Amino acid sequence: MAGSITSNRPRAAEERPGGPLIVTEDMELLDDLLRLCAAAGAEPEVHHSLPERKGGWEEAPLVLVGDDAAARCRGASRRRGVFLVGRDQDDPDVWRRAVEIGADCVLRLPDAESWLVDRIADVVEGVGRPALTVGVIGGRGGAGASTLATALAVTAARSGRRTMLVDGDPLGGGLDVLLGGEHTEGRRWPDFAASKGRVAGGALEESLPELHALRVLSWDRGDSVVIPPEAMRSVLAAARRRGGVVVVDLPRRVDEGVAEALAQLDLGLLVVPGELRAVAAANRVASAVGMVLADLRVVCRGPYAPGLDEQWVAAALGLPLAGELPTEPGLAAAQTAGAPPGGSGRGPLARFCTAFWERALVGEGVV
């Protein structure tokens, strides 16, 4: 396999922190902060002044100090993750009080509510290293992109990594079908089509069908649903926050929803059969995808037309070569019998996927 895919992102913390510490006697402000904590799925600890419990201030993952309580928090040990919260937009002394307690920033409600919910939710989910996110796109129809995406996810899950497979193509027939789980209970894309705000990563993962040790977000058998860009952004961001790997199967057209998905990828794989018409079609796809995704690589699929090989195809497209995927006899028959692509761990497809993850996850330590 050509190329190198490495990352120096830091390791995620092994223990997830608890909820934030709230310090205020302002009951109206407290009601607002409790409401925001509930929206983020957090259970806060509430005090009127500095906690008497040793470590209560220092060990809280996040501290929300009301304007009314700033004076009572003077002298607290300096730490990161302290926010001074209030409502008065025109208070001239607010920054002085923020400096006195070592606050990272000043938040004014209701303007900062959405931002604050996100920060609280980050605490609840113990945000660390995001998932390595790989998109797979066909250079032409029938290139085998869905098969490769599914095999990559199955291979990652078989090695013990937390894995999510996202079907971003409403006209593709459903990746749950490729996995033999079209009747498995769980949520599908139509359930998330209206998502606009933050989606909790844990809740997303638990709500999806579990097939072959991975979670899959696919389509139901009803009419296709266009994925609004807000929904795609929210769902993929939630999937990435869970860590591990996320594999996204994408259509060849680039609409607003697909552009949102491309923006969250670490890299993309363009699957191109070894024939001239496929290369010509793939060139148009690569041009559209390349406007959003900086790291797009070619996966060549044999057999090749006379005079072509994987190096020629990659050079013709002006893209780096991620590897060659030879023909695998019996793949269609195995899928008909209910075996997912790459499920056996043997054969050219499984070997390609294993080699890809070994290179892609160098230095990641993904579990």
Coordinates of C-alpha atoms in Angstrom, one line a residue:
M1 CA 0.0 0.0 0.0
A2 CA 1.3 3.4 -0.9
G3 CA 1.4 6.5 1.2
S4 CA 1.5 7.1 4.9
I5 CA -1.2 8.1 7.3
T6 CA -0.1 9.1 10.7
S7 CA -1.3 11.3 13.5
N8 CA 0.2 12.8 16.6
R9 CA -3.1 13.6 18.3
P10 CA -3.0 13.1 22.1
R11 CA -4.4 10.1 23.9
A12 CA -7.8 10.3 25.4
A13 CA -8.3 10.3 29.1
E14 CA -9.1 6.8 30.3
E15 CA -11.7 8.1 32.9
R16 CA -14.6 10.2 32.1
P17 CA -15.0 13.3 34.4
G18 CA -18.2 14.0 36.3
G19 CA -20.5 17.0 35.9
P20 CA -19.6 20.7 36.4
L21 CA -19.5 22.7 39.6
I22 CA -22.0 25.6 39.8
V23 CA -21.4 28.4 42.4
T24 CA -24.3 30.8 42.7
E25 CA -27.1 32.0 45.0
D26 CA -29.0 33.6 42.1
M27 CA -31.9 31.2 41.8
E28 CA -32.9 32.5 38.4
L29 CA -29.4 32.0 37.1
L30 CA -29.2 28.6 38.7
D31 CA -32.4 27.6 37.0
D32 CA -30.9 28.5 33.7
L33 CA -27.6 26.7 34.4
L34 CA -29.5 23.6 35.5
R35 CA -31.5 23.6 32.4
L36 CA -28.4 23.9 30.2
C37 CA -26.7 21.0 32.2
A38 CA -29.8 18.9 31.6
A39 CA -29.7 19.6 27.9
A40 CA -26.1 18.4 27.9
G41 CA -26.9 15.3 29.9
A42 CA -24.8 16.5 32.9
E43 CA -25.5 16.3 36.7
P44 CA -23.9 19.3 38.3
E45 CA -22.7 19.9 41.9
V46 CA -24.2 23.2 43.2
H47 CA -22.8 25.4 46.0
H48 CA -23.5 28.9 47.2
S49 CA -19.7 29.6 47.7
L50 CA -16.4 27.8 47.4
P51 CA -17.0 24.1 48.3
E52 CA -15.8 23.1 51.7
R53 CA -15.1 19.6 50.5
K54 CA -11.3 19.2 49.7
G55 CA -10.7 19.2 46.0
G56 CA -14.2 20.3 45.2
W57 CA -13.1 23.3 43.3
E58 CA -9.8 21.9 42.0
E59 CA -11.1 18.6 40.7
A60 CA -14.4 19.7 39.0
P61 CA -14.0 19.3 35.3
L62 CA -15.7 22.7 34.7
V63 CA -16.6 25.5 37.1
L64 CA -19.5 27.9 36.4
V65 CA -19.4 30.9 38.8
G66 CA -22.4 33.2 38.9
D67 CA -21.8 37.0 38.9
D68 CA -23.2 37.1 42.4
A69 CA -20.7 34.6 43.7
A70 CA -17.5 36.1 42.2
A71 CA -16.5 37.9 45.4
R72 CA -17.0 34.7 47.4
C73 CA -14.6 32.8 45.1
R74 CA -11.7 35.2 45.5
G75 CA -8.7 33.3 46.8
A76 CA -9.6 30.0 45.1
S77 CA -6.7 28.2 43.5
R78 CA -6.0 29.1 39.9
R79 CA -7.1 26.5 37.4
R80 CA -8.4 26.2 33.8
G81 CA -12.1 25.7 33.0
V82 CA -13.6 28.5 35.2
F83 CA -16.3 30.6 33.5
L84 CA -18.0 33.7 35.0
V85 CA -21.6 33.6 34.0
G86 CA -24.3 36.2 34.2
R87 CA -27.0 38.2 32.2
D88 CA -26.0 41.8 32.5
Q89 CA -24.6 42.8 29.1
D90 CA -23.5 46.2 30.2
D91 CA -21.7 45.5 33.5
P92 CA -18.4 47.5 33.4
D93 CA -16.8 45.5 36.3
V94 CA -17.4 42.1 34.9
W95 CA -13.8 41.6 33.5
R96 CA -12.3 42.8 36.8
R97 CA -14.2 40.1 38.7
A98 CA -13.3 37.5 36.1
V99 CA -9.6 38.3 36.5
E100 CA -9.9 38.1 40.3
I101 CA -11.1 34.5 40.2
G102 CA -8.9 33.5 37.3
A103 CA -11.9 32.8 34.9
D104 CA -11.1 31.7 31.3
C105 CA -13.8 33.8 29.9
V106 CA -17.1 35.7 30.7
L107 CA -20.4 34.3 29.4
R108 CA -23.6 36.2 29.1
L109 CA -26.9 34.4 28.9
P110 CA -28.9 33.8 26.8
D111 CA -26.4 34.7 24.0
A112 CA -23.8 32.1 25.1
E113 CA -26.3 29.2 25.9
S114 CA -25.5 27.1 22.8
W115 CA -21.8 27.5 23.3
L116 CA -22.0 26.6 27.0
V117 CA -24.1 23.5 26.3
D118 CA -21.4 22.3 24.0
R119 CA -18.7 22.8 26.6
I120 CA -20.7 21.0 29.3
A121 CA -21.5 18.1 27.0
D122 CA -17.7 17.9 26.2
V123 CA -17.2 17.4 29.9
V124 CA -19.8 14.7 30.2
E125 CA -18.5 12.8 27.2
G126 CA -14.9 13.1 28.3
V127 CA -13.7 14.5 25.0
G128 CA -10.2 13.4 24.1
R129 CA -8.8 12.2 20.8
P130 CA -11.6 12.2 18.0
A131 CA -12.1 9.2 15.9
L132 CA -10.0 8.7 12.8
T133 CA -12.6 9.4 10.1
V134 CA -12.3 7.9 6.6
G135 CA -14.6 8.5 3.7
V136 CA -15.0 6.2 0.7
I137 CA -16.3 7.4 -2.6
G138 CA -16.8 5.6 -5.9
G139 CA -15.1 7.0 -9.0
R140 CA -18.1 5.7 -11.0
G141 CA -21.2 3.8 -10.4
G142 CA -20.6 0.2 -9.3
A143 CA -16.9 0.9 -8.4
G144 CA -17.3 -1.0 -5.1
A145 CA -17.1 1.9 -2.7
S146 CA -19.9 0.6 -0.4
T147 CA -18.2 -2.8 -0.3
L148 CA -14.9 -1.3 0.6
A149 CA -16.4 1.0 3.3
T150 CA -18.2 -1.9 4.9
A151 CA -15.1 -4.1 4.8
L152 CA -13.0 -1.4 6.4
A153 CA -15.5 -1.0 9.2
V154 CA -15.8 -4.8 9.7
T155 CA -12.0 -5.1 9.8
A156 CA -11.6 -2.3 12.3
A157 CA -14.3 -3.8 14.6
R158 CA -12.8 -7.3 14.4
S159 CA -9.5 -5.9 15.7
G160 CA -11.3 -4.5 18.8
R161 CA -11.5 -0.9 17.9
R162 CA -14.7 1.1 18.6
T163 CA -16.1 1.5 15.1
M164 CA -19.0 3.3 13.5
L165 CA -20.1 2.9 9.8
V166 CA -22.1 5.8 8.4
D167 CA -24.1 5.4 5.2
G168 CA -24.1 8.8 3.6
D169 CA -25.8 7.7 0.3
P170 CA -29.6 7.6 0.5
L171 CA -29.7 5.9 -3.0
G172 CA -27.1 3.2 -2.2
G173 CA -29.5 0.5 -0.9
G174 CA -28.5 0.6 2.7
L175 CA -25.2 -0.6 4.3
D176 CA -27.2 -2.5 6.9
V177 CA -28.2 -4.8 4.0
L178 CA -24.6 -5.5 3.2
L179 CA -24.1 -6.4 6.8
G180 CA -27.2 -8.7 6.8
G181 CA -29.0 -6.5 9.4
E182 CA -31.7 -4.7 7.6
H183 CA -34.2 -6.0 10.2
T184 CA -32.1 -5.3 13.3
E185 CA -33.7 -2.9 15.7
G186 CA -32.2 0.6 16.0
R187 CA -32.4 4.1 14.6
R188 CA -31.8 5.0 11.0
W189 CA -31.1 8.3 9.2
P190 CA -34.7 9.5 9.0
D191 CA -34.7 9.6 12.8
F192 CA -31.9 12.1 12.7
A193 CA -32.9 14.1 9.6
A194 CA -34.2 17.0 11.8
S195 CA -31.1 17.2 14.0
K196 CA -29.7 20.7 14.2
G197 CA -28.1 21.1 17.7
R198 CA -25.6 18.9 19.4
V199 CA -26.2 15.1 19.3
A200 CA -24.8 13.2 22.3
G201 CA -22.1 10.8 21.1
G202 CA -23.0 8.1 23.7
A203 CA -26.7 8.3 23.0
L204 CA -26.1 8.1 19.2
E205 CA -23.9 5.0 19.6
E206 CA -26.3 3.2 21.8
S207 CA -29.3 4.0 19.6
L208 CA -27.9 2.5 16.4
P209 CA -28.0 -1.2 15.3
E210 CA -25.0 -3.2 16.3
L211 CA -23.9 -5.6 13.6
H212 CA -20.6 -7.6 13.6
A213 CA -19.3 -5.7 16.6
L214 CA -19.8 -2.2 15.0
R215 CA -22.5 0.4 15.0
V216 CA -24.1 1.3 11.7
L217 CA -26.2 4.3 10.7
S218 CA -28.0 3.4 7.5
W219 CA -31.4 4.0 5.9
D220 CA -34.8 2.5 6.4
R221 CA -36.7 1.0 3.5
G222 CA -39.0 4.0 3.0
D223 CA -38.6 6.9 0.7
S224 CA -35.1 8.4 0.6
V225 CA -34.5 11.4 2.8
V226 CA -32.2 14.2 2.0
I227 CA -29.7 14.7 4.8
P228 CA -29.7 18.4 5.8
P229 CA -26.2 19.8 6.3
E230 CA -27.0 20.6 10.0
A231 CA -28.0 17.0 10.6
M232 CA -24.9 15.6 8.9
R233 CA -22.7 18.0 10.9
S234 CA -24.3 17.1 14.2
V235 CA -24.3 13.3 13.7
L236 CA -20.8 13.0 12.4
A237 CA -19.4 15.3 15.1
A238 CA -21.1 13.1 17.7
A239 CA -19.6 10.0 16.1
R240 CA -16.1 11.5 16.0
R241 CA -16.3 12.4 19.7
R242 CA -16.6 8.8 20.7
G243 CA -13.1 8.0 19.4
G244 CA -12.0 4.9 17.6
V245 CA -12.7 5.0 13.8
V246 CA -15.6 6.2 11.7
V247 CA -16.1 5.1 8.1
V248 CA -18.4 7.1 5.9
D249 CA -19.8 5.8 2.6
L250 CA -20.4 8.8 0.4
P251 CA -22.2 9.3 -2.9
R252 CA -20.4 10.8 -6.0
R253 CA -22.5 14.0 -6.0
V254 CA -21.5 16.7 -3.6
D255 CA -24.5 18.5 -2.1
E256 CA -24.5 20.5 1.1
G257 CA -24.9 17.5 3.3
V258 CA -22.0 15.6 1.6
A259 CA -19.8 18.7 1.8
E260 CA -20.4 18.8 5.6
A261 CA -19.3 15.1 5.7
L262 CA -16.2 15.8 3.6
A263 CA -15.3 18.6 5.9
Q264 CA -15.1 16.2 8.9
L265 CA -13.0 13.5 7.2
D266 CA -9.3 12.9 8.0
L267 CA -8.9 11.4 4.5
G268 CA -10.9 10.1 1.6
L269 CA -10.5 7.0 -0.5
L270 CA -11.6 7.3 -4.2
V271 CA -12.3 3.8 -5.6
V272 CA -11.5 3.6 -9.3
P273 CA -11.7 0.5 -11.5
G274 CA -8.8 0.1 -13.9
E275 CA -10.5 1.3 -17.1
L276 CA -10.4 4.5 -19.1
R277 CA -14.1 5.5 -18.7
A278 CA -13.9 4.9 -15.0
V279 CA -10.8 7.2 -14.8
A280 CA -12.6 9.9 -16.7
A281 CA -15.6 9.7 -14.4
A282 CA -13.4 9.6 -11.3
N283 CA -11.6 12.8 -12.5
R284 CA -14.9 14.7 -12.3
V285 CA -15.7 13.3 -8.9
A286 CA -12.2 14.1 -7.6
S287 CA -12.5 17.7 -8.8
A288 CA -15.7 18.2 -6.9
V289 CA -14.6 16.4 -3.7
G290 CA -11.2 18.1 -3.8
M291 CA -12.9 21.5 -3.3
V292 CA -13.7 20.5 0.3
L293 CA -11.4 17.5 1.2
A294 CA -7.6 18.2 1.1
D295 CA -6.5 14.5 1.5
L296 CA -8.0 12.4 -1.2
R297 CA -6.3 9.1 -2.3
V298 CA -6.9 6.6 -5.0
V299 CA -7.8 2.9 -4.4
C300 CA -7.4 1.1 -7.8
R301 CA -9.5 -2.0 -8.4
G302 CA -8.4 -4.6 -11.0
P303 CA -8.6 -6.1 -13.5
Y304 CA -7.0 -3.4 -15.6
A305 CA -7.6 -2.5 -19.2
P306 CA -4.5 -3.1 -21.5
G307 CA -1.8 -0.5 -20.8
L308 CA -3.2 0.5 -17.4
D309 CA -2.0 -0.2 -13.9
E310 CA -2.5 1.4 -10.5
Q311 CA 0.4 3.8 -11.0
W312 CA -1.0 5.0 -14.3
V313 CA -4.5 5.6 -12.8
A314 CA -3.2 7.5 -9.8
A315 CA -1.0 9.7 -12.1
A316 CA -3.8 10.3 -14.5
L317 CA -6.0 11.6 -11.6
G318 CA -3.1 13.5 -10.0
L319 CA -3.8 11.9 -6.6
P320 CA -1.6 9.8 -4.3
L321 CA -2.1 6.0 -4.4
A322 CA -3.6 4.5 -1.3
G323 CA -3.3 0.9 -2.6
E324 CA -4.5 -1.7 -5.1
L325 CA -7.6 -3.8 -4.5
P326 CA -7.4 -6.9 -6.7
T327 CA -10.4 -8.9 -7.8
E328 CA -11.7 -11.3 -5.1
P329 CA -13.4 -14.4 -6.5
G330 CA -16.4 -15.5 -4.6
L331 CA -17.1 -12.1 -2.9
A332 CA -20.6 -11.8 -4.4
A333 CA -21.5 -15.4 -3.5
A334 CA -20.3 -14.8 0.1
Q335 CA -22.4 -11.7 0.4
T336 CA -25.4 -13.5 -1.0
A337 CA -24.9 -16.1 1.7
G338 CA -24.9 -13.4 4.4
A339 CA -21.2 -12.9 5.0
P340 CA -20.2 -9.2 5.2
P341 CA -17.4 -7.9 3.0
G342 CA -14.1 -8.6 4.7
G343 CA -15.8 -10.7 7.4
S344 CA -13.7 -13.8 7.0
G345 CA -10.4 -11.9 7.6
R346 CA -9.0 -13.6 4.5
G347 CA -8.8 -12.7 0.8
P348 CA -7.6 -9.6 -1.0
L349 CA -10.3 -7.3 0.4
A350 CA -9.6 -8.3 4.0
R351 CA -5.8 -8.0 3.5
F352 CA -6.2 -4.6 2.0
C353 CA -8.3 -3.4 4.9
T354 CA -5.9 -4.8 7.5
A355 CA -2.9 -3.2 5.8
F356 CA -4.8 0.1 5.5
W357 CA -5.6 0.3 9.2
E358 CA -2.1 -0.8 10.3
R359 CA -0.7 2.2 8.4
A360 CA -3.5 4.6 9.1
L361 CA -3.4 4.1 12.9
V362 CA 0.4 4.4 13.3
G363 CA 0.8 6.4 16.5
E364 CA -2.9 6.5 17.2
G365 CA -3.2 3.9 20.0
V366 CA -6.9 3.6 19.1
V367 CA -8.8 1.1 21.1

